[in-house]
Structure formats: C-alpha cells, structure tokens
Coordinates of C-alpha atoms and ligand atoms in Angstrom, one line a residue:
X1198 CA -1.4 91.0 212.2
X1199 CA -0.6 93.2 209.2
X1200 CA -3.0 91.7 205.8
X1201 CA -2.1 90.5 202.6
X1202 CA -1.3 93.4 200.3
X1203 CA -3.5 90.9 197.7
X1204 CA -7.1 90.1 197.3
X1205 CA -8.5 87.5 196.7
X1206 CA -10.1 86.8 193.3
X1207 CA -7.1 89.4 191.8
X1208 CA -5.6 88.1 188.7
X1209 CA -1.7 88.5 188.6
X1210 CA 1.2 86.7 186.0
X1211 CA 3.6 84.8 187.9
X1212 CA 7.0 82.7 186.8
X1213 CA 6.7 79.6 188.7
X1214 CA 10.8 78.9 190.2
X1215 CA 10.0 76.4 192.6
X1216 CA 8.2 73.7 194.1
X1217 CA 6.4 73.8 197.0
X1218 CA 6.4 70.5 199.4
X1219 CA 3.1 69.7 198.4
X1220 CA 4.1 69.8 195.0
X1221 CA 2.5 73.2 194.0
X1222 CA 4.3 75.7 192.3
X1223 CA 6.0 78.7 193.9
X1224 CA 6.8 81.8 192.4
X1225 CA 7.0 85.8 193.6
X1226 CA 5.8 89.2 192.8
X1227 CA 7.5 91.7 194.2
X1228 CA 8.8 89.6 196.7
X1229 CA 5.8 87.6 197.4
X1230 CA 5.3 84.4 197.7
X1231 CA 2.5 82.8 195.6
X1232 CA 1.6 78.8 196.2
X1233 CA 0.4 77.6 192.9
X1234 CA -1.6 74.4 192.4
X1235 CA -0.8 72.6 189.4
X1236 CA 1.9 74.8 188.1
X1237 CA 5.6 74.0 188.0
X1238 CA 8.9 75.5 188.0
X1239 CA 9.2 76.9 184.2
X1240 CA 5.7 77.7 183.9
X1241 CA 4.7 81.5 183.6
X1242 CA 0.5 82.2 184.2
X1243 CA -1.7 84.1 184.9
X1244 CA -3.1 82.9 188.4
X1245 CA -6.3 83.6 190.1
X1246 CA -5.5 84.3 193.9
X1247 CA -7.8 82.0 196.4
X1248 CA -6.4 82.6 199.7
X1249 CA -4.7 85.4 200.9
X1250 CA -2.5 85.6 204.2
X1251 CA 0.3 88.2 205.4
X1252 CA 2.8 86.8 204.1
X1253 CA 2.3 84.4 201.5
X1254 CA -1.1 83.9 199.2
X1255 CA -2.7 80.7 197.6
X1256 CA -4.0 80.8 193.6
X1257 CA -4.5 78.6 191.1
X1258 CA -3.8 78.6 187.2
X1259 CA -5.7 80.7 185.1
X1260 CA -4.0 80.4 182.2
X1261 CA -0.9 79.1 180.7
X1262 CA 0.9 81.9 178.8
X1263 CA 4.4 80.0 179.2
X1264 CA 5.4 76.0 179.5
X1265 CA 8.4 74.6 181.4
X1266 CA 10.0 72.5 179.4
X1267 CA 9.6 69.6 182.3
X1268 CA 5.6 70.0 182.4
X1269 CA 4.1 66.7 180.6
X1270 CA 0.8 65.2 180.5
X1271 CA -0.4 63.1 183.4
X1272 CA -0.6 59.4 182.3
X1273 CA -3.8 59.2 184.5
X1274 CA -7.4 60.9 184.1
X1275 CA -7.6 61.8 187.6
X1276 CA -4.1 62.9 188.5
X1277 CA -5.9 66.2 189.5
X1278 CA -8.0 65.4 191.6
X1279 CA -6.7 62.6 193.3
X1280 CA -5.0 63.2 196.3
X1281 CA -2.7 60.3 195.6
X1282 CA 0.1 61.8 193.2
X1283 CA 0.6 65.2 192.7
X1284 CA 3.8 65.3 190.6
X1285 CA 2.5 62.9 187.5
X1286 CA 2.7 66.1 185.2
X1287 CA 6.0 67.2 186.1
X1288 CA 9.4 65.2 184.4
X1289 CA 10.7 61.9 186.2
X1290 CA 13.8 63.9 185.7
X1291 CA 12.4 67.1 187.5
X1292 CA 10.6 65.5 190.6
X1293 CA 14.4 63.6 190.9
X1294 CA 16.0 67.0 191.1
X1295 CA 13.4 68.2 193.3
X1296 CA 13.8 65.8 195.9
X1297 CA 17.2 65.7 195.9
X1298 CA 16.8 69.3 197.0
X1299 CA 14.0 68.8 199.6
X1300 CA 16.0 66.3 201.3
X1301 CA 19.3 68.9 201.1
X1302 CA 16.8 71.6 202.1
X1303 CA 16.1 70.1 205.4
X1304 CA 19.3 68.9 206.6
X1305 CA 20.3 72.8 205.5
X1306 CA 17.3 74.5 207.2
X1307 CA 16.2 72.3 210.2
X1308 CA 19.3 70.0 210.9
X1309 CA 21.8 73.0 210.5
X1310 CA 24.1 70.9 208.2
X1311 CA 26.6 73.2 206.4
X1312 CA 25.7 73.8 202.8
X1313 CA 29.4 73.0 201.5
X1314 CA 29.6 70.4 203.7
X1315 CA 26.4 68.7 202.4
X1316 CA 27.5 69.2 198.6
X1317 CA 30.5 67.1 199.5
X1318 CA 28.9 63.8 201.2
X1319 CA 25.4 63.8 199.5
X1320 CA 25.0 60.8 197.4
X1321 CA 23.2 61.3 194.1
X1322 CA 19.2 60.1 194.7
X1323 CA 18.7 56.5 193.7
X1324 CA 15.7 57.3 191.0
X1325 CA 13.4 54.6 189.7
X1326 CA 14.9 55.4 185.8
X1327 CA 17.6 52.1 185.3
X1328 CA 16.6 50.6 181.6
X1329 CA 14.1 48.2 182.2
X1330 CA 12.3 49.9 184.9
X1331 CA 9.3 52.6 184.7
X1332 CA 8.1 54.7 187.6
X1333 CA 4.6 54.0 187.6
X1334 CA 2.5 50.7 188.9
X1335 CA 5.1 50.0 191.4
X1336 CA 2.9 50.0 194.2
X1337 CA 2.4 46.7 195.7
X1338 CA -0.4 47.7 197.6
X1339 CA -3.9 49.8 198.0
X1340 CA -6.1 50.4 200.6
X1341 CA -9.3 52.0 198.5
X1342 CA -11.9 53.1 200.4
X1343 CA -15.7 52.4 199.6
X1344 CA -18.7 54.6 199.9
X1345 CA -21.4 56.2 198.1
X1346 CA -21.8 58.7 195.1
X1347 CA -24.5 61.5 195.3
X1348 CA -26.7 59.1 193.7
X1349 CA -26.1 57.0 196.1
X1350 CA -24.2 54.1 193.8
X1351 CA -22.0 52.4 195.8
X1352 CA -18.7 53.1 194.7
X1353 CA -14.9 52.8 195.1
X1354 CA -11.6 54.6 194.3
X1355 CA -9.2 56.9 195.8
X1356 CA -9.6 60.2 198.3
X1357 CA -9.2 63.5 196.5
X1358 CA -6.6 66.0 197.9
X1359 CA -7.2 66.5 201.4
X1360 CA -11.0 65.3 201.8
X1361 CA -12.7 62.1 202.1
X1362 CA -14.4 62.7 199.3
X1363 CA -14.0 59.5 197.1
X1364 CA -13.1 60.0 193.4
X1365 CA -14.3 56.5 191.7
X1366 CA -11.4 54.6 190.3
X1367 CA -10.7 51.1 190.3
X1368 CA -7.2 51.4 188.1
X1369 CA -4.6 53.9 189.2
X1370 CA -1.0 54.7 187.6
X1371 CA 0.9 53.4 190.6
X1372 CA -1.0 50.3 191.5
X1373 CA -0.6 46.4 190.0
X1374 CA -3.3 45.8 187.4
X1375 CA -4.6 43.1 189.5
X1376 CA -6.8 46.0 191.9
X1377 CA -9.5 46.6 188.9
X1378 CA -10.1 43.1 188.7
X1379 CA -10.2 42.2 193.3
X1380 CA -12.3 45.9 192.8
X1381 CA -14.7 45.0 190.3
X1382 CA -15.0 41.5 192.0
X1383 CA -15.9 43.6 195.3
X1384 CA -18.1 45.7 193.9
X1385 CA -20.3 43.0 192.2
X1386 CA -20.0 41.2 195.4
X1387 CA -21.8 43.8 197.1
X1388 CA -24.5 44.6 194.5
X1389 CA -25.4 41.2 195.0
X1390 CA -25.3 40.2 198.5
X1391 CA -26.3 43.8 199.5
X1392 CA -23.5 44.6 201.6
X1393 CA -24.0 48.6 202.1
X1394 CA -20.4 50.6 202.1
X1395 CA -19.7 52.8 205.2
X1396 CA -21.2 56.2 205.8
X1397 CA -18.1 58.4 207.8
X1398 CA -20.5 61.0 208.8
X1399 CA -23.5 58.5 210.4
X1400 CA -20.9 55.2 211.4
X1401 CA -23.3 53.0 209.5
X1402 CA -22.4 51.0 206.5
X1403 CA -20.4 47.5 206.6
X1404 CA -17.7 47.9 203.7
X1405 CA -15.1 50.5 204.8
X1406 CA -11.9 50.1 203.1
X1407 CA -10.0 47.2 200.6
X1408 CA -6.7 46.3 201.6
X1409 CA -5.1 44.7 198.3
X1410 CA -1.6 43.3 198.2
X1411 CA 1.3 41.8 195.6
X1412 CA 4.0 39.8 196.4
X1413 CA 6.5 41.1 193.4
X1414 CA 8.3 37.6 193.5
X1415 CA 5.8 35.3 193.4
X1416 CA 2.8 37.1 192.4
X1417 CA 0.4 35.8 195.1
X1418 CA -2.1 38.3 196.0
X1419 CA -3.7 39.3 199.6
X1420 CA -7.1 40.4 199.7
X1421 CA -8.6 42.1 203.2
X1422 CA -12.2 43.3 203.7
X1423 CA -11.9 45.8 206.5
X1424 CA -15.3 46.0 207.8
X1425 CA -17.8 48.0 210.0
X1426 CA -19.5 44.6 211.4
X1427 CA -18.6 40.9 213.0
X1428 CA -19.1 39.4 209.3
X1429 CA -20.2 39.6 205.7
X1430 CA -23.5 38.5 204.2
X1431 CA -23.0 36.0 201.6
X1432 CA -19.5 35.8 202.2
X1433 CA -18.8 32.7 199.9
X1434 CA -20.5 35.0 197.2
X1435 CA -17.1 37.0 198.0
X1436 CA -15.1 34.1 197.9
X1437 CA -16.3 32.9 194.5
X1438 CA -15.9 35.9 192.9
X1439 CA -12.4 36.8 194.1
X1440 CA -11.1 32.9 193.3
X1441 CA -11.7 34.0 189.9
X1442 CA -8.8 36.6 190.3
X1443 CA -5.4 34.8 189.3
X1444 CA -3.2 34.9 191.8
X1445 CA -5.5 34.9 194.3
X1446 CA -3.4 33.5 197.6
X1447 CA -5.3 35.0 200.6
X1448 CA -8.7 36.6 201.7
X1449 CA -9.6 37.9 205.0
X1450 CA -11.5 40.4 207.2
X1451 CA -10.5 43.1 209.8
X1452 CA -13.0 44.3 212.0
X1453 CA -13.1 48.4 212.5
X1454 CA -15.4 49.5 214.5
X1455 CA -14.7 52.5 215.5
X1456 CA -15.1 56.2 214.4
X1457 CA -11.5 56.7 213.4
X1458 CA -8.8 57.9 210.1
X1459 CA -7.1 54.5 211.1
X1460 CA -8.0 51.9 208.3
X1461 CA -7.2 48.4 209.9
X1462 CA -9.0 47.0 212.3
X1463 CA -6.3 45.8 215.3
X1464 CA -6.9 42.1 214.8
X1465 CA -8.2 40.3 211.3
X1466 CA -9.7 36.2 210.3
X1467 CA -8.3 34.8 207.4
X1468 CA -11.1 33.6 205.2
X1469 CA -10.2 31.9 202.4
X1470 CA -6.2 30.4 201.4
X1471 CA -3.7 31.1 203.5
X1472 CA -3.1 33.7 206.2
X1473 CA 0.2 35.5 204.6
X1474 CA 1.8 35.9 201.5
X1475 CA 5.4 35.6 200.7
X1476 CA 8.0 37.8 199.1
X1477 CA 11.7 38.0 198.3
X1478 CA 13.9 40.8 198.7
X1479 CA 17.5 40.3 196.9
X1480 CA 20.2 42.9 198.1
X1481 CA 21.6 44.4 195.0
X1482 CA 24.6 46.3 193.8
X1483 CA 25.4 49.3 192.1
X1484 CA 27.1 49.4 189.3
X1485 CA 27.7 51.7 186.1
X1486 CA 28.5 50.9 182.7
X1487 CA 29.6 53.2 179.9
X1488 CA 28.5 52.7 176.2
X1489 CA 30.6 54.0 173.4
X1490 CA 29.6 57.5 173.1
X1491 CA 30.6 58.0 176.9
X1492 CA 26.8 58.3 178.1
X1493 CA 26.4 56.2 181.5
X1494 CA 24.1 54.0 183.0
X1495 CA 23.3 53.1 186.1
X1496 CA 22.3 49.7 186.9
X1497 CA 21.0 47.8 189.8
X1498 CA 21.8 44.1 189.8
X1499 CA 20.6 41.9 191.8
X1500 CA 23.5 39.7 194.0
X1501 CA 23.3 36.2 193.5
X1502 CA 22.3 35.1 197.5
X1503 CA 19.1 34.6 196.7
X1504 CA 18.1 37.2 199.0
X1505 CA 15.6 36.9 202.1
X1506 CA 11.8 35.7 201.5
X1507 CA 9.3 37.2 203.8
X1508 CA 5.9 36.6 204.8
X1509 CA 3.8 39.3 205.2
X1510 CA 0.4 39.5 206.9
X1511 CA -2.7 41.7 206.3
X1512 CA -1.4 44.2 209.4
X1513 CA 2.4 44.5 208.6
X1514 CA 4.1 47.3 207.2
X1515 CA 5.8 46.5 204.4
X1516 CA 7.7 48.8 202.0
X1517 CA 5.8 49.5 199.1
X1518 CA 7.2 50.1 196.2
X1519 CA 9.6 46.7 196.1
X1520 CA 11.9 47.4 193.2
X1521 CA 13.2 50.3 195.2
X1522 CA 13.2 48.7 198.4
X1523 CA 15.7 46.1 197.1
X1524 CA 18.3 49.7 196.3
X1525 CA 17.1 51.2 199.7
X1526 CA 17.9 48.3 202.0
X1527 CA 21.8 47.8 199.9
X1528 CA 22.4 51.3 200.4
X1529 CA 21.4 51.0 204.6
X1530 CA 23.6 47.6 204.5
X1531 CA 26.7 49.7 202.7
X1532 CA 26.1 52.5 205.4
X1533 CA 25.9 50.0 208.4
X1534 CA 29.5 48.3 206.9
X1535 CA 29.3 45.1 208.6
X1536 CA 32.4 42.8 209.1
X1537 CA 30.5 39.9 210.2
X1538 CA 31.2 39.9 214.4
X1539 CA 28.6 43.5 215.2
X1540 CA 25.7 43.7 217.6
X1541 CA 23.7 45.6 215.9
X1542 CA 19.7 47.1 216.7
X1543 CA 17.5 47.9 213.8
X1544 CA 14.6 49.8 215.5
X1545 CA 11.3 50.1 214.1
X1546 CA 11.7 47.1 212.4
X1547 CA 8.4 46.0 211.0
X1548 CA 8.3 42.3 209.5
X1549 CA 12.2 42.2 210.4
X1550 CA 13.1 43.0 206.5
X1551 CA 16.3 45.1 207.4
X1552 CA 17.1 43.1 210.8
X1553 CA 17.5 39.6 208.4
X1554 CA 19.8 41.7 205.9
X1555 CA 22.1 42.6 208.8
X1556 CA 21.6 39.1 210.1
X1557 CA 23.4 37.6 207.6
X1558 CA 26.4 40.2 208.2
X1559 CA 26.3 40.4 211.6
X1560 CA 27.1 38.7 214.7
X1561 CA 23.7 39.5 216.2
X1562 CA 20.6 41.7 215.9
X1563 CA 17.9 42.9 217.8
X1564 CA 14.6 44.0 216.5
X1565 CA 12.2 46.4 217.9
X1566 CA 9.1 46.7 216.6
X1567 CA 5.4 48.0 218.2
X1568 CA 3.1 46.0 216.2
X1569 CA 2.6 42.2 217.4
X1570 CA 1.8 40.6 214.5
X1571 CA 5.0 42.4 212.7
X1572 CA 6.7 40.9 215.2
X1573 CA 5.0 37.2 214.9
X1574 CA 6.2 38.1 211.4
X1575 CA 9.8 38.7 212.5
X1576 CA 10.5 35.6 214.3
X1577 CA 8.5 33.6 211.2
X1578 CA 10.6 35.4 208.8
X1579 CA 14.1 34.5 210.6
X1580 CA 13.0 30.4 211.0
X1581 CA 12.0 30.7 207.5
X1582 CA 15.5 31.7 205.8
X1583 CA 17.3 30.1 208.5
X1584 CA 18.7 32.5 210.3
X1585 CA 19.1 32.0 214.0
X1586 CA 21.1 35.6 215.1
X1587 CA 18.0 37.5 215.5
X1588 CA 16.0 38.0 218.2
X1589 CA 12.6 40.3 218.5
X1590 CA 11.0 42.6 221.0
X1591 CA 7.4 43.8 220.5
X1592 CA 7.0 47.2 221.7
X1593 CA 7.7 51.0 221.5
X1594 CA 11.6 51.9 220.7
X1595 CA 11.6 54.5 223.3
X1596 CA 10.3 51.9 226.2
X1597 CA 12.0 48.7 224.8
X1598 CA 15.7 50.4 224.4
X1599 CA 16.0 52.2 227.6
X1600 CA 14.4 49.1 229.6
X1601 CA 17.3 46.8 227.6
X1602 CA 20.0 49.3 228.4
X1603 CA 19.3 49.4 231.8
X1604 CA 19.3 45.7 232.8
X1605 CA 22.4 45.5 230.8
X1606 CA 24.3 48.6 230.9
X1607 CA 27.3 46.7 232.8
X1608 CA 27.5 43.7 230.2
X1609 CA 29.8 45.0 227.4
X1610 CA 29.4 41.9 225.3
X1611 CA 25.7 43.6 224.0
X1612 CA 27.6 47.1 223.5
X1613 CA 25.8 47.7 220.1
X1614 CA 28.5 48.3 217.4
X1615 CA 25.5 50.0 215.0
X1616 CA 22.0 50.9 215.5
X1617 CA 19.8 51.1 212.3
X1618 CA 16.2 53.2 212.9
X1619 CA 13.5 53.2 210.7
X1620 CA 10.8 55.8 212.0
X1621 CA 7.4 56.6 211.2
X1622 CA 7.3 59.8 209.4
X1623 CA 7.3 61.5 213.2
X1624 CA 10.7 60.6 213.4
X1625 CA 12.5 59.1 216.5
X1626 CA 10.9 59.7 220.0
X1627 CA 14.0 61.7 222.2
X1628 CA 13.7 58.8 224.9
X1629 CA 14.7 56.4 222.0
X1630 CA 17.9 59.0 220.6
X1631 CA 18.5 59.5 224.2
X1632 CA 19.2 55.9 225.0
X1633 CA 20.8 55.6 221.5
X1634 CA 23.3 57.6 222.3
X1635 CA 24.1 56.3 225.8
X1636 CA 24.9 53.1 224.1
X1637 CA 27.4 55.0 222.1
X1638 CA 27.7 52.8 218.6
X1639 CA 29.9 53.4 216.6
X1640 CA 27.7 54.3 213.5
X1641 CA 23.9 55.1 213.5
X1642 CA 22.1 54.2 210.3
X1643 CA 19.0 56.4 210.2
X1644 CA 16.3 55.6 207.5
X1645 CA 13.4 58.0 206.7
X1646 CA 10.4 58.9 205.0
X1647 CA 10.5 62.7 206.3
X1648 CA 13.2 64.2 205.6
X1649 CA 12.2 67.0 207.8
X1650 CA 11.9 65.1 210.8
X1651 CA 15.6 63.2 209.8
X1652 CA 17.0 66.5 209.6
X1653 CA 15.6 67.5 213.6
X1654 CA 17.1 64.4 214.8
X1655 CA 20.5 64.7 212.8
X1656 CA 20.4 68.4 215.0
X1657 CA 20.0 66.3 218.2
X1658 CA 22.8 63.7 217.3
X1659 CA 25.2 66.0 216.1
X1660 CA 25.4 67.9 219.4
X1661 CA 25.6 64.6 221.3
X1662 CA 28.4 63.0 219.8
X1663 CA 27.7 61.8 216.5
X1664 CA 28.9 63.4 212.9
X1665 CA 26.7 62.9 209.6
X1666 CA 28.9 61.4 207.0
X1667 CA 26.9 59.9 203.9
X1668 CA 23.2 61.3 202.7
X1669 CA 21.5 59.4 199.9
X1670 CA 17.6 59.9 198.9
X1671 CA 15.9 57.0 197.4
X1672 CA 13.0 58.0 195.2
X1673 CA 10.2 55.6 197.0
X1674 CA 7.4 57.1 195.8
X1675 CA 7.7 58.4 192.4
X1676 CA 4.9 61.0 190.9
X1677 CA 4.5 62.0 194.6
X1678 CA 6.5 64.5 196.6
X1679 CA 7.4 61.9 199.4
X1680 CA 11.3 60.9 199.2
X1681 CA 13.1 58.1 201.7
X1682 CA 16.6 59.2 202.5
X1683 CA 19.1 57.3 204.3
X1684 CA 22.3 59.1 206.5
X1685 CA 24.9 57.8 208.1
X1686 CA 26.3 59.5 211.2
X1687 CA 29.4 58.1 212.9
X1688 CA 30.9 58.8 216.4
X1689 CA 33.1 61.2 217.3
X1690 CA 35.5 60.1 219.4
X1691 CA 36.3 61.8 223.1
X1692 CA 32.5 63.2 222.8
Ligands
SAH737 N1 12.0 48.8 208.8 C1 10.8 48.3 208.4 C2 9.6 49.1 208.9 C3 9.6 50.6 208.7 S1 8.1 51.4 208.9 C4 10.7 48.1 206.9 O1 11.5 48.6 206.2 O2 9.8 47.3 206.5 C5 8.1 51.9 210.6 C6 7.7 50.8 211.5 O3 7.7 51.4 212.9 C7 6.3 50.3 211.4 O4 6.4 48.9 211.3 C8 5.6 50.7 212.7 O5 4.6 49.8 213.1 C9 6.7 50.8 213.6 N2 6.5 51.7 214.8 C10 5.8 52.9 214.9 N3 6.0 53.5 216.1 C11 6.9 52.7 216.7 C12 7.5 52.8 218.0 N4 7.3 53.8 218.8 N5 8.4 51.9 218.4 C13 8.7 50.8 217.6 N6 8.1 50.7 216.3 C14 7.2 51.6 215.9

C-alpha cells in the first residue's frame, strides 16, 4: 500500500469546504483530503496532522487564522468533548444545509438517483427553526450512564466521543431540565444507601445506566434504574428522593446482567406509580404565511383531531425529539395519501405511533414490530384512542411478512395498497424488501434514520419495480449530524 505523502505531527494551513459525516471539517491540499475535528466549512487553520493514511489524513486545529461566518459558540461547556452533539458550534442554518446534502449525497452516491432528477422532487428539510421553537432541549429522553471518576467519586453524565469514558454532567443542551434534578436525586441516593455504580472492565458495580423520560403533553416523567443486581439497597431511600421530583409519574428497574453495549435489561418491575406514561401526538400541517416585506414563514400547526395519545413503557422505542415527530409522521401520512378504504403495513412499528395515524385513514393496518412489550404497547395504544382497524404481530419484518404472504398470497382482499417501514439504522433486511415487493403496493413509504442505508434500499427497489418520487429530511436531531428522511417510491406499472 503506497503511504501518506504526510507525517504525522506536520503542521499545514487548510480552508475547511466541507463537512465530514461525523461532523468534522474537510478540506484539501493539493488534492488531499484532510478530516478536521472541530473545524467547519469557512474556517481556514493551521492543523496539526494526527493520523496519516494513503489516501486521506486526520488533524486537528491548531489555530484559527480565518472564521466561517457559520462558526458560533457552543451553548454547552462540554460540547467538545461529549460524544453527544458534535455540530453545537456550527449555525442552525448551516447543519440544515448540510443535511439536506448528506441525505442528497446518498441517494446520489449509493442509491444511484440522478442528480437532476433529485433537485426536482427533493422536498426542502423540515428544520426545527418555526417562531416559537428552538433546537435545543428537545430530547425527551436520556439514558446517562454511571461510574466512577479517577478519584473514585461516583459520578454520572454523558460518554465522550467514541469511548466509555464518562464526562460528568447532569444538565445537557438537548435534554428536559427535569434530568439534573432525577440525576442529583440518583446520585444522593447512592451516596447514602451505598449503591456502588458499575465497573465495565471488572462487571461489578450495581448502578449501570438511568433511563429518564418526558411525556411532552402531559409532562409525566418515567424514571428506570437499569441495574447490575436482582434489587436496590434502600430502595424507598430512592423512592423518596425521586417523589420530590415534580412530575414524577413512574419508577422502575431493569435488570442487565450481562457484559454487553446494550443498556436495557430485556424485562423491567415497576416500582413506584404507574408502569407507563402517556403522550399525544397531533398530526399537523404545513403552512406558510407571508408578512409585509415579502419574508416567509413556515409554520407547523397543529390539526384540530386531537391527535393519538400513547403509552409508552420503559422498553419502547419512542421517537425522541416530539415536536419534530408530530412534522415527520404528517409528512409520512401526506406520502402514504390515504383515501380511507387501503390495507396498509407499517413495519417496524414500535409502540404503533405511525400504524394508529394510518388507522384513522385507512381501511386496515397491520403492525410489525420485534419487541413484545412495543407490541403490548400497540394493541394498548389502539383500545386506548379507540381504534379498532389495527391489528399487531410481534416479531422480525423479514420472518413476519413472508410467513403472512405465504398463507395468504391467494386472498386479494389483504393485497396491501401501501407499506410504510421504519428501519433501524441497518435499514431493511432483503427478505423483508423481497417480500415487499412480491406484494406489489402501490406506494412504499420508507422512513429513515440513515440515509445511507435508505439510499441502498431505494437501489434495490428501483430495479424491482418501484420509482422514488418525493424525498424530504426532517432535522430529528439538531446539533448532531444524524438526519431522518422520508421517500416515497411508487410502482411502476408492467414491472
Ligand atoms: N415506527 C416507530 C418505530 C421506529 S424505530 C416509531 O416511529 O416510533 C424502529 C423499530 O424497529 C424499533 O421499535 C425496533 O424495536 C424495531 N425493530 C428492529 N429490528 C426489527 C425487525 N427486524 N423487525 C421488526 N422490527 C424491528
């Protein structure tokens, strides 16, 4: 393999002209490629190279001889060194453009989707930016893990960059103000009972991680221990202290025992209050006003049908930033265009939040979803808003579909009319677009949180029959580089 015609340790001056997926910055001399951290597009510097291979070479700033105009000063002390944003000192405006142009980047690159083409049906992204809203503490949950400092003081907070190495914070930018408080409360708990936090490298330790949750709606707060042990010494020491929290609604453990990246434990024992929280999810529309000097706004309302409530338990998935959710789920509804008689699927459906939006447009959904108690959630969350056209299967997409479509591949009256998905970030297993296709609906509503793997399964589908016709990125996860997109890819006919 021919070497790096840099070493490391060299200084060199670099404009920065792009961003990297990670969100560092990129930028060339003569020709090659230089990965940045913590520079961005508009910055010139002088870099200090870390890593050096043939054809591209890591550095980080050594000094700032030039600004972009879109650099700004990160609203949190530890954006650095956190792992958990890495955009916070670059615009709201620039990390919209930038993935706007990831998303386009991958259904150029890896889903062969002609450029021109793409220009013409990509929808502008759906940013977090309306007047009244703010892209910071949207996150309605946390999962902080617990451990030790070199002093051995137990402490809490977030991982920094690519290490589980915990960088002790009980506040964070994106987070509801309520963590510092269930933190602290945690914390003192511990101090005082003498619950020890777990140890990765020698398995001991009871506290592992904090799973905190907010209901947007109603406010109610979920609280789960996930621990290293059957139970928790002085647990009504626990209780106490995290009554004191308002909103307090629900406490509960999840047993993980094992040696594992995987937080939750595969079951959990409600505690204290009740076993879920609740939450409400209102479609809305969008709509654009212009003010006198001819600047336009874009505004999300909400549409009075009082929208779907859902209960959500300690091992659901549930979107999380919910303000965004609400614009996500109208945009999938718009895509799917339902007249009111469809069959329609909506795989990987988690608690059933899409499937009860379709629900109430549809003749009849199915749900397929690989967690149980999502899928206890489901059926709850259909009795609870009274809907009585959905039906639920737990397991995988790729086992559940095929299975389906065999026993009733002769019975035209469950021909799907659309099929929503809503992958993990691995994207859709082929089994599962295999079947998809054999079913042959009409449109296929694809939601994702990696773009990159959306764009390798828009490949498959568009040499199997289907055409993408609408592409719009909803900015989930603002001050990170992770974007949700949603496509719509119709059926060509005779294929
Ligand atoms: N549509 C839901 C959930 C999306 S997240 C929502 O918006 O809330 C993806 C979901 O896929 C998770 O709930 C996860 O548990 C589930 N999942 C992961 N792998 C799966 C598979 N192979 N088959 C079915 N569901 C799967």
């Amino acid at each position: 393999m021919s070497r790096s015609p840099y070493e490391k340790n060299q200084i060199l001056t670099v404009t920065i002209t792009d961003l990297g997926s990670e969100g560092e910055g990129i930028g060339k001399v003569d020709g090659f490629p230089f990965f940045v951290k913590g520079a961005v597009p508009g910055d010139v510097a002088e870099i200090k190279v870390t890593k050096t291979a043939a054809r591209m070479a890591y550095a980080r700033v050594e000094c700032l001889l030039g600004s972009s105009p879109n650099r700004i000063d990160p609203l949190c002390e530890v954006a650095g060194p956190c792992g958990g944003c890495n955009l916070q000192h670059y615009s709201y405006e620039g990390q919209l453009a930038f993935k706007q142009n990831k998303v386009k980047n991958n259904l150029m690159r890896i889903g062969g989707i002609e450029k021109e083409y793409l220009e013409k049906i990509m929808e502008p992204i759906i940013g977090m930016n309306d007047p009244g809203e703010e892209p910071w503490h949207y996150r309605n949950k946390a999962q902080v893990p617990f451990g030790k400092n070199r002093e051995g003081k137990t402490i809490c907070g977030f991982y920094a960059g690519r290490t589980h190495s915990i960088i002790p914070q009980t506040t964070c930018a994106l987070g509801v103000p309520e963590n510092e408080a269930v933190l602290d409360a945690v914390l003192k708990y511990m101090e005082e009972c003498g619950a020890a936090p777990y140890d990765e490298e020698s398995g001991k330790g009871l506290i592992r991680h904090v799973l905190i949750r907010k209901s947007r709606a109603y406010g109610q707060l979920m609280v789960c221990l996930v621990i290293n042990g059957k139970k928790l010494p002085g647990q009504e020491h626990l209780i106490e202290r995290l009554r004191g929290v308002p909103g307090m609604y629900s406490v509960s453990i999840s047993v993980n025992r094992e040696k594992t990246n995987v937080i939750m434990g595969s079951s959990y024992e409600t505690i204290w209050g009740e076993a879920t929280i609740e939450d409400r999810i209102c479609l809305c529309e969008e709509t654009k006003e212009t003010a006198r000097d001819g600047t336009e706004t874009t505004l999300w309302k909400e549409t009075e049908n009082g929208g779907v409530i859902y209960r959500i338990s300690p091992l659901s998935f549930y979107q999380v930033n919910p303000v965004q959710t609400q614009k996500l789920y109208s945009t999938a509804l718009r895509y799917a265009d339902l007249k009111g008689e469809e069959t329609v699927w909506d795989l990987y459906c988690g608690i059933g939040t899409i499937s009860l939006f379709l629900a109430g447009k549809a003749g009849k959904v199915y749900g397929v979803e690989i967690v149980p108690q999502a899928i206890e959630d489901a059926w709850a969350n259909a009795r609870r808003n009274g809907i009585e056209n959905a039906e639920f299967f737990t397991g995988a997409a790729e086992v559940v579909l095929p299975a389906f479509y065999e026993k009733h591949r002769n019975d035209t009256s469950v021909h799907p009319d659309v099929i929503v998905v809503d992958p993990p970030r691995k994207g859709c297993d082929k089994a599962c677009l295999d079947t998809m296709i054999l079913m042959q609906p009409e449109r296929i509503v694809y939601v994702s949180c990696d773009s990159a793997t959306l764009a390798r399964d828009v490949k498959y589908l568009e040499v199997r029959g289907y055409h993408l016709i609408k592409v719009r990125a909803c900015d989930m996860f603002p001050q990170t580089t992770h974007v949700e997109t949603v496509c719509l890819m119709s059926r060509v006919e005779g294929k």
